[in-house]
Amino acid sequence: KLKGCTTLKCRENEEHYCFKLFEQYQKSRMQFVQTIADLASRPQNIEILQDAGVMSMLRPLMLDVVPSIQQTAALALGRLADHSDDLAEGVVREDILPQLVQSLASKNRFYKKAAAFVLRAVAKHSPELAQAVVACSGADALVLCLEEFDPGVKEAAAWALGFIARHNAALAQSVVDAGAVPLLVLSLTEPEVALKRIVASTLSDIAKHTPELAQTVVDTGAIAHLAQMILSPDAKLKRQVFSALSHISKHSVGLAELVVEAEVFPAALACLRDPDEYVRKNVTTLMREVVKHTPELSQVIVNCGGLAAVVDDLGVCRGNLRLPGIMMLGYVAAHSETLAMAVILSKGVPQLALCLSEETEHHIKAATVWSIEQIGHHTPEHAKAVAAANLLPQLLQLYMEVSSSEDLQNKSKKALKSVLQKCTQLVYLEPLLYEAPSNILKYVVCQFSKVLPHDSKARRLFVTSGGLKKVQEIEAEPGSALQEYINAINSCFPEEIVRYYSPGYSEALLERLENYQPA
């Protein structure tokens, strides 16, 4: 009896010892992955963890029998992969992706969120890494997660799919082929705002590449759902909604018309008063993508007060936030004289002049110059509006400035040429006689040669202001267009006046005086 009791007690002690041993092992594993996950959230620790070979240590823990350890290991891997493309490539090299994708279908919702985070962190860095996710059936597995009941899982999956799709059309097509779009559009009907944001962003990333991909998004009824959210109180959601509508609209007239027919306007114009500057930027981007296609679509925006709203917004934003509005005005003006006059009447020209003087980035200046050209090149009345805003000397300065980018110089030259050829207000042209180089000067002199023969007041002013004298000082090659324009101007005045203002005439008079013998 005593011997039997001793044996039983020893066995109980051994069982207790084994239980404690495994419990301690589990705690150690849990403590390890939690510590790694915490360290991986701080950039200064990444290099140390990488040098220690943390990837190979985390890989077996992804298969741990304890679900919480699996999830935390996945979270740690995701944070590491999110930090740099080198670490993301390490996840691919360690052959972790197939393991993650395979387990997505069978694990709990917490693990699915962590695994989707890893796939997103890998895919975001480059098309090659995104292709690695697709190659191991990652897109298919993520689409299955969109069918989950838990909105957090849907959000994580949609986010990862967006990072795959954003790189190029081929990857976006792989997301479409996996059946993501109908489920993404269905997710827009969910009540969770965070999920709506991510889904709208993912649809935007799919639609932006080609008309065919945009059409796929449209065919699932996405526009109607997006249009319902444009007056949402959530600014981040509105950013993504307007981004998606912009990327749909930009591809073709037909797609832009579908967006307009969804009655997005004029409701969207209310968002140009939104305190969030990126909401306002995305609204003007949407307007730009719509108006660029046809005069009829431009007229729709004009009729609902879009021009005045954009001009007002240009007055309160700065830098790249101004760019869509600047270009929107240019696209509207480019279509016709009537639409260009609508931009002028909406006080668009003074606002563009302000943008030109305030902005320092050359690409913004170049876009502004392009829009000014679209307004001023139609008729003398349009050119007068540009000239009256004192824009001709500014355009000349930008063209002649050595520090201006090549694109800015080219656009400034083209704008000067287009506006000068229509400008008949000589008071705005005369300052250019003294500053313009010969390749621009010929357009200035040409306008004088057209106007002076028919305007006696202009001829008198041209003489008294010193314009005629300046023309005589211009050195033009015989037979050149510039010389012909000068001859045409000279023919508008008596020969003795032309001679009087010609260089060397005063010396000739003095010489005659010296040689003159009184009677």
Coordinates of C-alpha atoms in Angstrom, one line a residue:
K1 CA 0.0 0.0 0.0
L2 CA 2.7 2.4 1.0
K3 CA 4.7 1.6 -2.1
G4 CA 1.7 2.2 -4.3
C5 CA 1.0 5.6 -2.7
T6 CA 4.5 6.7 -3.3
T7 CA 4.3 5.7 -7.0
L8 CA 1.0 7.5 -7.4
K9 CA 2.4 10.6 -5.7
C10 CA 5.5 10.6 -7.9
R11 CA 3.4 10.3 -11.0
E12 CA 1.3 13.2 -9.9
N13 CA 4.4 15.2 -9.3
E14 CA 5.8 14.4 -12.7
E15 CA 2.5 15.3 -14.4
H16 CA 2.5 18.6 -12.5
Y17 CA 6.1 19.2 -13.4
C18 CA 5.4 18.5 -17.1
F19 CA 2.3 20.7 -17.1
K20 CA 4.4 23.5 -15.5
L21 CA 7.2 22.9 -18.1
F22 CA 4.8 23.2 -21.1
E23 CA 3.0 26.1 -19.5
Q24 CA 6.4 27.9 -19.0
Y25 CA 7.3 27.1 -22.6
Q26 CA 4.1 28.5 -23.9
K27 CA 4.5 31.7 -21.8
S28 CA 8.0 32.1 -23.1
R29 CA 6.9 31.7 -26.7
M30 CA 4.1 34.2 -26.1
Q31 CA 6.4 36.6 -24.4
F32 CA 8.9 36.3 -27.2
V33 CA 6.5 37.1 -30.0
Q34 CA 4.9 39.9 -28.1
T35 CA 8.3 41.5 -27.4
I36 CA 9.3 41.1 -31.1
A37 CA 5.9 42.7 -32.1
D38 CA 6.5 45.6 -29.8
L39 CA 10.1 46.1 -30.9
A40 CA 9.1 45.9 -34.5
S41 CA 6.7 48.9 -34.1
R42 CA 9.7 51.2 -33.5
P43 CA 11.9 51.9 -36.6
Q44 CA 15.1 52.2 -34.5
N45 CA 14.9 48.5 -33.7
I46 CA 14.3 47.1 -37.1
E47 CA 18.0 46.7 -38.2
I48 CA 18.9 45.0 -34.9
L49 CA 16.0 42.5 -35.3
Q50 CA 17.0 41.9 -38.9
D51 CA 20.6 41.2 -38.0
A52 CA 19.5 38.7 -35.4
G53 CA 17.6 36.7 -38.0
V54 CA 14.2 37.3 -36.6
M55 CA 12.4 36.2 -39.7
S56 CA 13.5 32.6 -39.4
M57 CA 12.6 32.6 -35.7
L58 CA 9.1 33.8 -36.4
R59 CA 8.3 31.4 -39.2
P60 CA 7.8 28.3 -37.0
L61 CA 5.7 30.3 -34.6
M62 CA 3.3 31.0 -37.4
L63 CA 2.4 27.3 -37.1
D64 CA 2.2 27.3 -33.3
V65 CA -0.6 25.3 -31.7
V66 CA -1.6 28.3 -29.7
P67 CA -3.8 30.7 -31.8
S68 CA -2.7 33.8 -29.9
I69 CA 0.9 33.1 -30.6
Q70 CA 0.2 32.6 -34.3
Q71 CA -1.6 35.9 -34.4
T72 CA 1.1 37.8 -32.6
A73 CA 3.8 36.2 -34.8
A74 CA 1.9 37.3 -37.9
L75 CA 1.5 40.9 -36.4
A76 CA 5.3 41.0 -35.8
L77 CA 6.0 39.9 -39.4
G78 CA 3.6 42.4 -40.8
R79 CA 5.3 45.3 -38.9
L80 CA 8.7 44.1 -40.1
A81 CA 7.6 43.8 -43.7
D82 CA 5.8 47.1 -43.6
H83 CA 9.1 48.9 -42.7
S84 CA 11.1 48.3 -45.8
D85 CA 11.1 46.4 -49.1
D86 CA 14.2 44.5 -48.0
L87 CA 12.3 43.0 -45.0
A88 CA 9.3 42.3 -47.2
E89 CA 11.5 40.4 -49.6
G90 CA 12.7 38.5 -46.6
V91 CA 9.2 37.3 -45.9
V92 CA 9.0 36.1 -49.5
R93 CA 12.5 34.4 -49.3
E94 CA 11.5 32.6 -46.1
D95 CA 8.6 31.1 -48.0
I96 CA 6.1 32.5 -45.4
L97 CA 3.5 33.7 -47.9
P98 CA 2.1 30.3 -49.0
Q99 CA 1.8 29.3 -45.3
L100 CA -0.1 32.5 -44.6
V101 CA -2.4 32.2 -47.6
Q102 CA -3.2 28.5 -46.8
S103 CA -4.1 29.3 -43.2
L104 CA -6.3 32.2 -44.1
A105 CA -9.2 29.9 -44.9
S106 CA -9.2 28.0 -41.7
K107 CA -8.1 30.2 -38.9
N108 CA -10.1 32.6 -36.6
R109 CA -10.9 36.2 -37.4
F110 CA -8.0 37.6 -35.4
Y111 CA -5.5 35.6 -37.3
K112 CA -7.1 36.5 -40.6
K113 CA -6.7 40.2 -39.8
A114 CA -3.0 39.7 -38.9
A115 CA -2.3 37.6 -42.0
A116 CA -4.0 40.1 -44.3
F117 CA -1.8 42.8 -42.7
V118 CA 1.3 40.8 -43.6
L119 CA 0.1 40.4 -47.2
R120 CA -0.6 44.1 -47.4
A121 CA 2.8 45.0 -45.9
V122 CA 4.6 42.9 -48.5
A123 CA 2.5 44.0 -51.5
K124 CA 2.8 47.7 -50.9
H125 CA 6.5 48.1 -51.7
S126 CA 6.7 47.2 -55.4
P127 CA 4.9 45.5 -58.3
E128 CA 7.3 42.5 -57.9
L129 CA 6.4 41.9 -54.3
A130 CA 2.7 42.4 -55.0
Q131 CA 3.1 39.8 -57.8
A132 CA 4.6 37.4 -55.3
V133 CA 1.4 37.7 -53.2
V134 CA -0.7 37.1 -56.2
A135 CA 1.4 34.2 -57.4
C136 CA 0.7 32.2 -54.1
S137 CA -3.0 32.8 -54.6
G138 CA -3.0 35.7 -52.1
A139 CA -5.7 37.6 -54.0
D140 CA -8.1 34.7 -54.1
A141 CA -7.6 34.1 -50.3
L142 CA -8.2 37.8 -49.6
V143 CA -11.4 37.8 -51.7
L144 CA -12.7 34.9 -49.6
C145 CA -12.1 37.1 -46.5
L146 CA -14.4 39.7 -48.0
E147 CA -17.2 37.2 -47.4
E148 CA -16.5 37.1 -43.7
F149 CA -19.1 38.4 -41.3
D150 CA -16.5 40.4 -39.2
P151 CA -16.1 43.9 -40.7
G152 CA -12.5 44.0 -39.4
V153 CA -11.5 41.0 -41.5
K154 CA -13.2 42.6 -44.6
E155 CA -11.4 45.9 -44.0
A156 CA -8.0 44.1 -43.7
A157 CA -8.6 42.1 -46.8
A158 CA -9.9 45.1 -48.8
W159 CA -6.8 47.1 -47.7
A160 CA -4.4 44.4 -48.9
L161 CA -6.3 44.1 -52.2
G162 CA -5.9 47.8 -52.7
F163 CA -2.2 47.7 -52.2
I164 CA -1.9 44.9 -54.8
A165 CA -4.1 46.8 -57.3
R166 CA -2.5 50.2 -57.1
H167 CA 0.8 49.3 -58.8
N168 CA -0.3 48.6 -62.4
A169 CA -3.1 47.4 -64.6
A170 CA -2.0 43.8 -64.7
L171 CA -2.1 43.5 -60.9
A172 CA -5.4 45.3 -60.7
Q173 CA -6.8 42.9 -63.3
S174 CA -5.6 40.0 -61.1
V175 CA -7.7 41.4 -58.2
V176 CA -10.7 41.7 -60.6
D177 CA -10.2 38.2 -61.9
A178 CA -10.2 36.9 -58.3
G179 CA -13.8 38.3 -58.0
A180 CA -13.1 41.1 -55.7
V181 CA -15.2 44.0 -57.2
P182 CA -18.7 42.7 -56.6
L183 CA -17.8 42.0 -52.9
L184 CA -16.1 45.3 -52.5
V185 CA -19.2 47.2 -53.8
L186 CA -21.4 45.1 -51.5
S187 CA -19.2 46.1 -48.6
L188 CA -20.0 49.8 -49.4
T189 CA -23.5 49.0 -47.9
E190 CA -22.0 48.0 -44.6
P191 CA -22.6 50.5 -41.7
E192 CA -18.9 50.7 -40.6
V193 CA -17.4 54.0 -41.9
A194 CA -13.8 52.6 -41.6
L195 CA -14.7 49.7 -43.9
K196 CA -16.4 52.1 -46.4
R197 CA -13.2 54.2 -46.5
I198 CA -10.9 51.3 -47.3
V199 CA -13.3 49.8 -49.9
A200 CA -13.7 53.2 -51.7
S201 CA -9.9 53.5 -51.8
T202 CA -9.5 50.0 -53.2
L203 CA -12.1 50.6 -55.9
S204 CA -10.2 53.9 -56.8
D205 CA -7.0 51.9 -57.1
I206 CA -8.6 49.4 -59.4
A207 CA -10.4 52.0 -61.6
K208 CA -7.5 54.4 -62.1
H209 CA -5.5 52.2 -64.6
T210 CA -7.6 51.6 -67.7
P211 CA -11.1 52.3 -69.1
E212 CA -11.8 48.6 -69.0
L213 CA -11.0 48.3 -65.3
A214 CA -13.0 51.4 -64.6
Q215 CA -15.9 50.0 -66.5
T216 CA -15.7 46.8 -64.5
V217 CA -16.1 48.9 -61.3
V218 CA -19.0 50.8 -62.9
D219 CA -20.8 47.7 -64.1
T220 CA -21.2 46.5 -60.5
G221 CA -23.2 49.6 -59.5
A222 CA -20.3 51.3 -57.7
I223 CA -21.2 54.9 -58.8
A224 CA -24.6 54.9 -57.2
H225 CA -23.2 53.7 -53.9
L226 CA -20.4 56.2 -54.0
A227 CA -22.7 59.1 -54.9
Q228 CA -24.8 58.4 -51.8
M229 CA -21.8 59.1 -49.6
I230 CA -20.6 62.4 -50.9
L231 CA -22.3 64.3 -48.1
S232 CA -21.1 62.0 -45.4
P233 CA -19.9 63.9 -42.3
D234 CA -16.7 61.8 -42.4
A235 CA -13.9 63.7 -44.2
K236 CA -11.7 60.7 -44.8
L237 CA -14.5 58.8 -46.4
K238 CA -15.3 61.8 -48.7
R239 CA -11.7 61.9 -49.8
Q240 CA -11.8 58.4 -51.0
V241 CA -15.2 58.7 -52.6
F242 CA -14.2 61.7 -54.7
S243 CA -10.9 60.0 -55.6
A244 CA -12.8 56.9 -56.9
L245 CA -15.2 59.0 -58.9
S246 CA -12.3 61.0 -60.4
H247 CA -10.5 57.9 -61.5
I248 CA -13.7 56.5 -63.1
S249 CA -14.4 59.9 -64.9
K250 CA -11.0 60.5 -66.3
H251 CA -11.0 57.6 -68.9
S252 CA -13.8 58.5 -71.3
V253 CA -16.7 60.7 -72.1
G254 CA -19.1 57.8 -71.4
L255 CA -17.8 57.1 -67.9
A256 CA -17.8 60.8 -67.1
E257 CA -21.4 61.1 -68.2
L258 CA -22.3 58.2 -66.0
V259 CA -20.9 60.1 -63.0
V260 CA -22.8 63.2 -63.9
E261 CA -26.0 61.3 -64.4
A262 CA -25.7 59.9 -60.9
E263 CA -26.4 63.5 -59.8
V264 CA -23.1 64.0 -58.1
F265 CA -23.3 67.6 -59.1
P266 CA -24.2 70.2 -57.8
A267 CA -24.1 68.3 -54.4
A268 CA -20.4 67.9 -54.7
L269 CA -19.9 71.6 -54.8
A270 CA -21.0 71.9 -51.2
C271 CA -17.8 70.0 -50.3
L272 CA -15.7 72.8 -51.7
R273 CA -16.5 74.5 -48.4
D274 CA -15.4 71.5 -46.4
P275 CA -12.7 72.3 -43.8
D276 CA -10.7 69.3 -45.0
E277 CA -8.3 70.6 -47.7
Y278 CA -7.9 67.1 -49.3
V279 CA -11.7 66.8 -49.7
R280 CA -11.7 70.1 -51.5
K281 CA -8.7 69.0 -53.7
N282 CA -10.4 65.7 -54.6
V283 CA -13.6 67.5 -55.5
T284 CA -11.8 69.9 -57.9
T285 CA -9.9 66.9 -59.3
L286 CA -13.2 65.2 -60.1
M287 CA -14.4 68.4 -61.8
R288 CA -11.2 68.6 -63.8
E289 CA -11.7 65.0 -65.0
V290 CA -15.3 65.7 -66.0
V291 CA -14.8 69.0 -67.8
K292 CA -11.8 68.0 -69.9
H293 CA -13.8 65.7 -72.1
T294 CA -16.4 67.9 -73.9
P295 CA -17.9 71.4 -73.9
E296 CA -21.3 69.9 -72.9
L297 CA -19.8 68.3 -69.7
S298 CA -18.0 71.6 -69.0
Q299 CA -21.3 73.5 -69.4
V300 CA -22.9 71.2 -66.8
I301 CA -20.3 72.3 -64.2
V302 CA -20.6 75.9 -65.3
N303 CA -24.4 75.9 -65.0
C304 CA -24.3 74.6 -61.4
G305 CA -21.8 77.3 -60.3
G306 CA -18.7 75.2 -60.4
L307 CA -16.4 78.0 -61.8
A308 CA -17.0 80.5 -59.1
A309 CA -16.7 77.8 -56.4
V310 CA -13.3 76.7 -57.8
V311 CA -12.0 80.3 -58.1
D312 CA -13.0 80.9 -54.5
D313 CA -11.2 77.7 -53.4
L314 CA -8.0 78.7 -55.2
G315 CA -7.9 81.8 -53.0
V316 CA -7.7 79.8 -49.8
C317 CA -5.4 76.8 -50.7
R318 CA -1.7 76.7 -51.6
G319 CA 0.8 74.5 -53.4
N320 CA -0.2 71.3 -55.0
L321 CA -3.7 71.6 -53.6
R322 CA -4.2 74.4 -56.1
L323 CA -3.2 72.3 -59.1
P324 CA -6.5 70.5 -60.0
G325 CA -8.5 73.8 -59.8
I326 CA -5.9 75.6 -61.9
M327 CA -6.1 72.9 -64.6
M328 CA -9.9 72.7 -64.3
L329 CA -10.2 76.4 -65.3
G330 CA -7.9 75.8 -68.3
Y331 CA -9.8 72.7 -69.5
V332 CA -13.1 74.7 -69.4
A333 CA -11.6 77.6 -71.2
A334 CA -10.0 75.5 -73.9
H335 CA -13.4 74.2 -75.3
S336 CA -14.9 77.5 -76.7
E337 CA -14.9 81.3 -76.6
T338 CA -18.1 81.2 -74.6
L339 CA -16.7 78.9 -71.9
A340 CA -13.5 80.9 -71.8
M341 CA -15.5 84.1 -71.2
A342 CA -17.4 82.3 -68.4
V343 CA -14.0 81.8 -66.7
I344 CA -13.2 85.5 -67.2
L345 CA -16.6 86.6 -65.8
S346 CA -16.0 84.3 -62.8
K347 CA -12.8 86.3 -62.0
G348 CA -10.7 83.4 -63.0
V349 CA -7.9 85.5 -64.6
P350 CA -7.0 87.6 -61.5
Q351 CA -7.0 84.4 -59.4
L352 CA -4.6 82.7 -61.9
A353 CA -2.4 85.8 -61.8
L354 CA -2.3 85.5 -58.0
C355 CA -1.4 81.8 -58.3
L356 CA 1.4 82.6 -60.7
S357 CA 3.0 85.2 -58.4
E358 CA 2.5 83.2 -55.2
E359 CA 3.6 79.7 -56.2
T360 CA 7.3 78.7 -56.3
E361 CA 7.1 75.2 -57.8
H362 CA 7.7 75.2 -61.5
H363 CA 5.2 72.5 -62.4
I364 CA 2.4 74.6 -60.7
K365 CA 3.5 77.7 -62.6
A366 CA 3.6 75.7 -65.8
A367 CA 0.0 74.5 -65.3
T368 CA -1.1 78.1 -64.5
V369 CA 0.6 79.4 -67.6
W370 CA -1.1 76.7 -69.7
S371 CA -4.6 77.7 -68.3
I372 CA -3.9 81.4 -69.0
E373 CA -3.2 80.5 -72.6
Q374 CA -6.4 78.5 -72.9
I375 CA -8.3 81.6 -71.8
G376 CA -6.5 84.3 -73.8
H377 CA -6.0 82.6 -77.2
H378 CA -9.6 82.9 -78.5
T379 CA -10.3 86.5 -79.4
P380 CA -9.0 90.1 -78.7
E381 CA -11.5 90.4 -75.9
H382 CA -10.1 87.3 -74.2
A383 CA -6.5 88.4 -74.8
K384 CA -7.4 91.8 -73.3
A385 CA -8.6 90.1 -70.1
V386 CA -5.2 88.4 -69.8
A387 CA -3.2 91.5 -70.7
A388 CA -5.2 93.7 -68.3
A389 CA -4.1 91.4 -65.4
N390 CA -0.5 92.4 -66.2
L391 CA 0.2 88.8 -67.2
L392 CA 2.2 89.5 -70.4
P393 CA 5.3 90.8 -68.6
Q394 CA 5.1 87.9 -66.1
L395 CA 4.9 85.4 -68.9
L396 CA 7.9 87.0 -70.6
Q397 CA 9.9 87.0 -67.4
L398 CA 9.2 83.3 -66.9
Y399 CA 10.2 82.5 -70.4
M400 CA 13.5 84.5 -70.1
E401 CA 14.3 83.4 -66.6
V402 CA 17.4 81.0 -66.7
S403 CA 16.2 79.2 -63.6
S404 CA 12.8 78.3 -65.1
S405 CA 12.3 74.6 -66.0
E406 CA 12.3 73.7 -69.7
D407 CA 8.6 72.9 -69.5
L408 CA 7.8 76.2 -67.9
Q409 CA 9.8 78.1 -70.5
N410 CA 8.1 76.3 -73.4
K411 CA 4.6 76.8 -72.0
S412 CA 5.4 80.5 -71.3
K413 CA 6.6 81.0 -74.8
K414 CA 3.6 79.3 -76.3
A415 CA 1.2 81.3 -74.1
L416 CA 2.9 84.6 -75.0
K417 CA 2.7 83.7 -78.7
S418 CA -1.0 82.7 -78.5
V419 CA -2.1 85.7 -76.5
L420 CA 0.0 88.3 -78.4
Q421 CA -1.5 87.2 -81.7
K422 CA -4.9 88.1 -80.4
C423 CA -4.1 91.2 -78.4
T424 CA -5.1 94.5 -80.0
Q425 CA -4.7 96.7 -76.8
L426 CA -1.4 98.4 -77.7
V427 CA -1.0 100.0 -74.2
Y428 CA -0.4 96.5 -72.9
L429 CA 2.0 95.6 -75.7
E430 CA 4.3 98.6 -75.7
P431 CA 6.3 97.6 -72.5
L432 CA 7.3 94.4 -74.3
L433 CA 9.0 96.4 -77.1
Y434 CA 11.8 97.2 -74.6
E435 CA 12.2 93.8 -73.0
A436 CA 11.3 91.0 -75.4
P437 CA 13.9 89.0 -77.4
S438 CA 13.6 89.0 -81.1
N439 CA 11.7 85.7 -81.4
I440 CA 8.9 87.2 -79.2
L441 CA 9.4 90.8 -80.4
K442 CA 8.2 89.9 -83.9
Y443 CA 4.7 89.0 -82.5
V444 CA 4.6 92.3 -80.6
V445 CA 5.6 94.4 -83.6
C446 CA 3.2 92.4 -85.8
Q447 CA 0.2 93.5 -83.6
F448 CA 1.3 97.1 -83.9
S449 CA 1.5 96.8 -87.7
K450 CA -2.1 95.5 -87.7
V451 CA -3.6 98.1 -85.4
L452 CA -1.8 101.4 -86.2
P453 CA -3.0 101.7 -89.8
H454 CA -6.6 101.9 -88.6
D455 CA -6.3 104.0 -85.4
S456 CA -5.1 107.6 -85.6
K457 CA -5.2 108.1 -81.8
A458 CA -3.1 105.0 -81.3
R459 CA -0.6 106.4 -83.9
R460 CA -0.3 109.7 -82.0
L461 CA 0.2 107.9 -78.7
F462 CA 2.7 105.6 -80.3
V463 CA 4.9 108.6 -81.3
T464 CA 4.6 110.5 -78.0
S465 CA 5.2 107.5 -75.8
G466 CA 8.5 106.7 -77.6
G467 CA 7.2 103.6 -79.3
L468 CA 8.0 104.7 -82.8
K469 CA 11.6 105.6 -81.7
K470 CA 12.0 102.2 -80.1
V471 CA 10.8 100.5 -83.3
Q472 CA 13.5 102.3 -85.3
E473 CA 16.2 101.0 -83.0
I474 CA 15.2 97.4 -83.6
E475 CA 17.8 95.5 -85.6
A476 CA 16.0 93.2 -88.0
E477 CA 17.5 91.1 -90.8
P478 CA 16.5 92.4 -94.2
G479 CA 13.7 90.4 -95.7
S480 CA 12.7 88.9 -92.3
A481 CA 9.1 88.9 -91.0
L482 CA 10.2 91.4 -88.3
Q483 CA 11.6 93.8 -90.9
E484 CA 8.3 93.6 -92.9
Y485 CA 6.3 94.5 -89.8
I486 CA 8.6 97.4 -89.0
N487 CA 8.2 98.7 -92.6
A488 CA 4.4 98.4 -92.2
I489 CA 4.5 100.5 -89.1
N490 CA 6.8 103.1 -90.7
S491 CA 4.4 103.5 -93.6
C492 CA 1.7 104.7 -91.1
F493 CA 3.7 107.9 -90.4
P494 CA 5.1 110.8 -92.6
E495 CA 8.6 110.1 -93.8
E496 CA 10.1 113.1 -92.0
I497 CA 8.7 111.8 -88.6
V498 CA 10.2 108.3 -89.2
R499 CA 13.5 109.9 -90.2
Y500 CA 13.4 112.2 -87.1
Y501 CA 13.1 109.2 -84.7
S502 CA 15.6 107.0 -86.6
P503 CA 19.0 106.4 -84.9
G504 CA 21.7 108.9 -86.0
Y505 CA 19.2 111.6 -87.2
S506 CA 20.3 114.1 -84.6
E507 CA 23.9 113.7 -85.5
A508 CA 23.0 114.2 -89.2
L509 CA 21.2 117.4 -88.3
L510 CA 24.2 118.7 -86.3
E511 CA 26.4 117.9 -89.2
R512 CA 24.1 119.9 -91.6
L513 CA 24.2 122.7 -89.1
E514 CA 28.0 122.8 -89.1
N515 CA 28.1 122.8 -92.9
Y516 CA 25.4 125.4 -93.2
Q517 CA 26.5 128.8 -94.5
P518 CA 24.0 131.6 -93.8
A519 CA 23.0 133.8 -96.8

